[in-house]
CSV table of C-alpha atoms in Angstrom, one decimal:
chain,number,residue,atom,x,y,z
S,1,MET,CA,-50.6,27.6,6.2
S,2,PRO,CA,-48.7,30.2,4.7
S,3,HIS,CA,-48.0,30.0,1.1
S,4,ILE,CA,-44.4,29.9,0.5
S,5,PRO,CA,-42.8,31.4,-2.5
S,6,GLY,CA,-41.6,29.4,-5.1
S,7,TRP,CA,-38.1,31.1,-5.2
S,8,GLY,CA,-38.4,29.9,-1.4
S,9,ILE,CA,-38.8,26.5,-2.0
S,10,PHE,CA,-36.1,25.9,-4.3
S,11,CYS,CA,-33.7,27.8,-1.3
S,12,ILE,CA,-35.0,24.5,0.9
S,13,ILE,CA,-34.3,22.2,-1.6
S,14,ALA,CA,-31.0,23.5,-2.5
S,15,ILE,CA,-29.8,23.6,1.1
S,16,ILE,CA,-30.6,20.2,1.5
S,17,LEU,CA,-28.5,18.7,-1.5
S,18,CYS,CA,-25.5,21.0,-0.4
S,19,ILE,CA,-26.4,18.9,3.7
S,20,VAL,CA,-26.4,15.5,1.6
S,21,LEU,CA,-23.7,15.9,-0.8
S,22,TYR,CA,-21.5,17.6,2.3
S,23,LEU,CA,-22.5,14.1,3.9
S,24,LEU,CA,-21.8,11.8,1.2
S,25,TYR,CA,-18.0,13.7,0.9
S,26,LYS,CA,-17.3,13.2,4.1
S,27,PHE,CA,-18.4,10.1,4.5
S,28,GLY,CA,-16.2,9.3,0.8
S,29,ASP,CA,-13.7,10.5,2.7
S,30,LYS,CA,-12.8,8.6,5.6
S,31,GLN,CA,-13.7,5.0,3.6
S,32,GLN,CA,-10.6,6.3,1.4
S,33,LYS,CA,-8.3,7.0,3.9
S,34,LYS,CA,-9.2,3.3,5.8
S,35,GLN,CA,-8.9,1.9,2.3
S,36,GLN,CA,-5.3,3.8,1.7
S,37,ASP,CA,-4.3,2.3,5.8
S,38,ALA,CA,-5.3,-0.9,5.1
S,39,ARG,CA,-3.7,-1.0,2.1
S,40,GLN,CA,-0.4,0.5,3.8
S,41,GLN,CA,-0.3,-2.4,5.8
S,42,MET,CA,-0.4,-5.0,3.5
S,43,TYR,CA,2.2,-3.3,1.6
S,44,ASP,CA,3.9,-3.4,5.5
S,45,ASN,CA,3.1,-7.7,5.8
S,46,MET,CA,4.5,-8.1,2.4
S,47,GLN,CA,6.4,-11.2,1.4
S,48,ILE,CA,7.5,-12.9,-1.9
S,49,VAL,CA,7.0,-16.5,-3.1
S,50,ASN,CA,7.0,-18.9,-5.2
S,51,MET,CA,3.8,-19.9,-6.4
S,52,LEU,CA,2.4,-22.4,-8.9
S,53,VAL,CA,-1.1,-21.1,-11.0
S,54,ILE,CA,-3.6,-23.9,-10.9
S,55,ASP,CA,-6.8,-21.7,-11.5
S,56,LYS,CA,-8.3,-18.3,-11.7
S,57,LYS,CA,-11.6,-17.0,-11.8
S,58,HIS,CA,-14.3,-14.0,-10.9
S,59,MET,CA,-16.7,-16.3,-8.0
S,60,LYS,CA,-18.8,-14.9,-4.3
S,61,ILE,CA,-15.6,-15.2,-2.0
S,62,SER,CA,-18.0,-16.9,0.3
S,63,ASP,CA,-18.1,-20.5,-2.1
S,64,ALA,CA,-14.8,-19.9,-3.3
S,65,GLY,CA,-13.5,-22.3,0.2
S,66,PHE,CA,-11.8,-19.4,2.8
S,67,PRO,CA,-11.0,-21.1,5.5
S,68,LYS,CA,-14.0,-20.6,8.4
S,69,ALA,CA,-11.8,-18.6,10.5
S,70,ILE,CA,-10.9,-15.8,7.2
S,71,MET,CA,-14.6,-15.3,6.6
S,72,ASP,CA,-15.5,-15.0,10.6
S,73,GLN,CA,-13.0,-11.8,9.8
S,74,MET,CA,-14.1,-10.4,6.8
S,75,PRO,CA,-17.3,-8.0,6.4
S,76,LYS,CA,-20.3,-10.0,5.7
S,77,ARG,CA,-21.0,-7.5,2.2
S,78,ALA,CA,-17.2,-8.5,1.0
S,79,SER,CA,-17.8,-12.5,1.1
S,80,ARG,CA,-21.0,-12.3,-0.2
S,81,SER,CA,-19.4,-9.1,-3.2
S,82,LYS,CA,-17.4,-11.0,-6.0
S,83,GLY,CA,-14.2,-11.1,-6.0
S,84,ALA,CA,-10.5,-12.5,-8.1
S,85,VAL,CA,-10.1,-15.8,-6.4
S,86,VAL,CA,-6.6,-18.1,-7.8
S,87,LYS,CA,-5.8,-21.0,-7.0
S,88,ALA,CA,-2.1,-22.0,-6.5
S,89,LYS,CA,0.4,-24.6,-4.8
S,90,ILE,CA,2.9,-22.5,-2.9
S,91,GLY,CA,5.6,-25.4,-1.0
S,92,PRO,CA,3.7,-28.7,-0.7
S,93,GLN,CA,-0.1,-27.5,0.1
S,94,ILE,CA,-2.4,-25.4,-2.9
S,95,VAL,CA,-4.3,-22.4,-1.2
S,96,THR,CA,-7.0,-20.5,-2.5
S,97,LEU,CA,-6.2,-16.1,-2.8
S,98,LEU,CA,-7.9,-13.6,-3.4
S,99,CYS,CA,-6.0,-11.1,-6.2
S,100,ASP,CA,-5.7,-7.2,-7.2
S,101,GLU,CA,-8.3,-6.7,-10.0
S,102,GLY,CA,-5.0,-4.3,-11.3
S,103,ILE,CA,-2.9,-7.7,-12.2
S,104,TYR,CA,-5.5,-10.6,-12.5
S,105,ASP,CA,-5.6,-10.0,-16.2
S,106,GLN,CA,-1.3,-10.4,-16.2
S,107,VAL,CA,-1.9,-14.1,-14.3
S,108,PRO,CA,-1.1,-17.2,-15.8
S,109,VAL,CA,-2.4,-20.6,-15.3
S,110,LYS,CA,-0.6,-23.4,-15.4
S,111,ALA,CA,2.3,-21.4,-14.4
S,112,GLU,CA,5.0,-20.4,-11.6
S,113,VAL,CA,5.1,-17.7,-10.7
S,114,LYS,CA,7.0,-14.8,-8.4
S,115,ALA,CA,3.5,-13.5,-6.0
S,116,GLN,CA,3.7,-10.3,-3.3
S,117,ILE,CA,1.5,-11.6,-0.8
S,118,SER,CA,0.0,-10.2,2.2
S,119,GLY,CA,-2.0,-12.3,3.6
S,120,ILE,CA,-4.2,-14.2,0.7
S,121,TYR,CA,-4.2,-11.3,-0.9
S,122,ILE,CA,-2.2,-10.6,-4.0
S,123,MET,CA,-0.4,-8.0,-4.1
S,124,GLY,CA,1.7,-8.1,-7.6
S,125,ILE,CA,3.2,-10.9,-9.2
S,126,LYS,CA,6.5,-11.3,-12.6
S,127,ASN,CA,5.7,-13.8,-15.0
S,128,THR,CA,9.7,-15.7,-14.1
S,129,ARG,CA,8.8,-18.0,-17.5
S,130,ASN,CA,6.9,-15.2,-19.2
S,131,VAL,CA,4.1,-17.7,-19.9
S,132,ALA,CA,1.5,-15.5,-22.8
S,133,PRO,CA,-1.5,-14.9,-19.6
S,134,PRO,CA,-4.8,-16.1,-21.1
S,135,PRO,CA,-7.6,-13.5,-23.1
S,136,PRO,CA,-9.2,-10.9,-19.8
S,137,GLU,CA,-11.7,-11.5,-19.6
S,138,LYS,CA,-15.1,-8.5,-19.5
S,139,LYS,CA,-14.7,-6.8,-16.6
S,140,GLY,CA,-18.3,-5.6,-14.2
S,141,PHE,CA,-18.7,-1.7,-13.6
S,142,MET,CA,-17.5,-2.3,-9.8
S,143,GLN,CA,-14.7,-4.5,-10.7
S,144,LYS,CA,-13.1,-1.4,-12.7
S,145,TRP,CA,-14.2,0.6,-9.9
S,146,ALA,CA,-11.8,-1.6,-7.5
S,147,THR,CA,-9.1,-1.9,-10.4
S,148,LYS,CA,-9.9,2.0,-10.5
S,149,ASN,CA,-9.4,3.0,-6.9
S,150,ASN,CA,-6.6,0.5,-6.1
S,151,SER,CA,-4.2,1.8,-8.7
S,152,MET,CA,-5.1,5.7,-7.0
S,153,ILE,CA,-4.3,4.2,-3.7
S,154,ASP,CA,-1.2,2.9,-5.0
S,155,GLU,CA,0.1,6.1,-6.1
S,156,GLU,CA,-0.7,8.3,-3.2
S,157,ILE,CA,1.2,5.3,-1.6
S,158,ASN,CA,4.1,5.8,-3.7
S,159,ALA,CA,4.1,9.2,-3.4
S,160,GLY,CA,3.9,9.2,0.5
S,161,SER,CA,7.0,7.3,0.4
S,162,GLU,CA,8.6,8.6,-2.1
S,163,MET,CA,8.9,12.1,0.3
S,164,LYS,CA,9.8,10.7,2.9
S,165,ASN,CA,13.0,9.1,1.6
S,166,GLY,CA,13.6,12.1,0.1
S,167,LYS,CA,12.9,14.1,3.9
S,168,ASN,CA,15.6,11.0,5.1
S,169,VAL,CA,17.7,12.0,2.0
S,170,LYS,CA,17.7,15.6,2.9
S,171,ASN,CA,18.1,14.5,6.3
S,172,MET,CA,20.9,12.9,6.0
S,173,GLN,CA,22.8,15.3,3.8
S,174,GLN,CA,22.2,18.3,7.1
S,175,ALA,CA,23.6,16.2,9.1
S,176,SER,CA,27.3,15.0,7.4
S,177,LYS,CA,26.8,19.5,6.7
S,178,GLY,CA,26.7,19.8,10.4
S,179,GLN,CA,29.6,17.4,11.0
S,180,MET,CA,31.3,18.4,8.5
S,181,LYS,CA,31.2,22.4,9.8
S,182,ASN,CA,31.8,21.0,13.1
S,183,LYS,CA,35.2,19.3,11.7
S,184,ALA,CA,36.3,23.4,10.0
S,185,LEU,CA,35.3,25.1,13.1
S,186,ASN,CA,36.6,22.6,15.8
S,187,PRO,CA,40.4,22.4,14.2
S,188,SER,CA,41.6,22.0,17.8
S,189,ALA,CA,40.0,18.3,18.5
S,190,LYS,CA,42.2,16.9,16.2
S,191,LYS,CA,44.9,18.5,17.3
S,192,ASN,CA,44.3,17.2,20.6
S,193,LYS,CA,43.9,13.6,20.1
S,194,SER,CA,47.4,14.2,17.6
S,195,THR,CA,49.5,15.3,20.6
S,196,LYS,CA,47.7,13.0,23.0
S,197,LYS,CA,48.7,10.3,21.5
S,198,ARG,CA,52.3,11.8,20.0
S,199,LYS,CA,52.8,12.6,24.7
S,200,ASN,CA,51.8,9.2,25.2
S,201,LYS,CA,54.3,7.6,22.2
S,202,ASN,CA,56.9,9.5,24.3
S,203,LYS,CA,56.4,8.3,27.4
S,204,LYS,CA,56.7,5.0,26.7
S,205,LYS,CA,59.8,5.6,24.7
S,206,LYS,CA,61.1,6.9,28.4
S,207,ARG,CA,59.6,4.1,29.9
């Protein structure tokens, strides 16, 4: 076998590392887009409900007591992981919900709140009676990462919606300016309408 110099081995290792990092970046970017699309859909389907929070804790999602239909739709990896679970009473029913890690510490126990819910997921809460929430629980690395990741995705969604709203406002302003210009360039249209009205009035009078 031919002898490979040290710099050659270094170049081969560097190329392999670059390829691995590129593949990891592409995979992470795809996952980020999927999460953003999923979260956007959750915001689109969000509704506000009044509910009484009975209990909350971090536990395995598979042990939280979700219906079989929901567990079948959930990925196996997600069902085996721990999540922020909230038990609440909505109307006459007691339901189990998943809570966003970013607002979990703000949820008071044994108190009524207004919650923004999408499916089984609590996206936000409003503590209407200003009840003091329990002391925050210690969070692991994955929970901290989920909180940070969700907040970054929310910021991107909010920035995108603000840009859309800005574009809509600009389009409306341009449309109104165009209408104003058309009215200024075609004053005869108003005159024609007024002359037609006068002619019709004169015809009625003659009759």
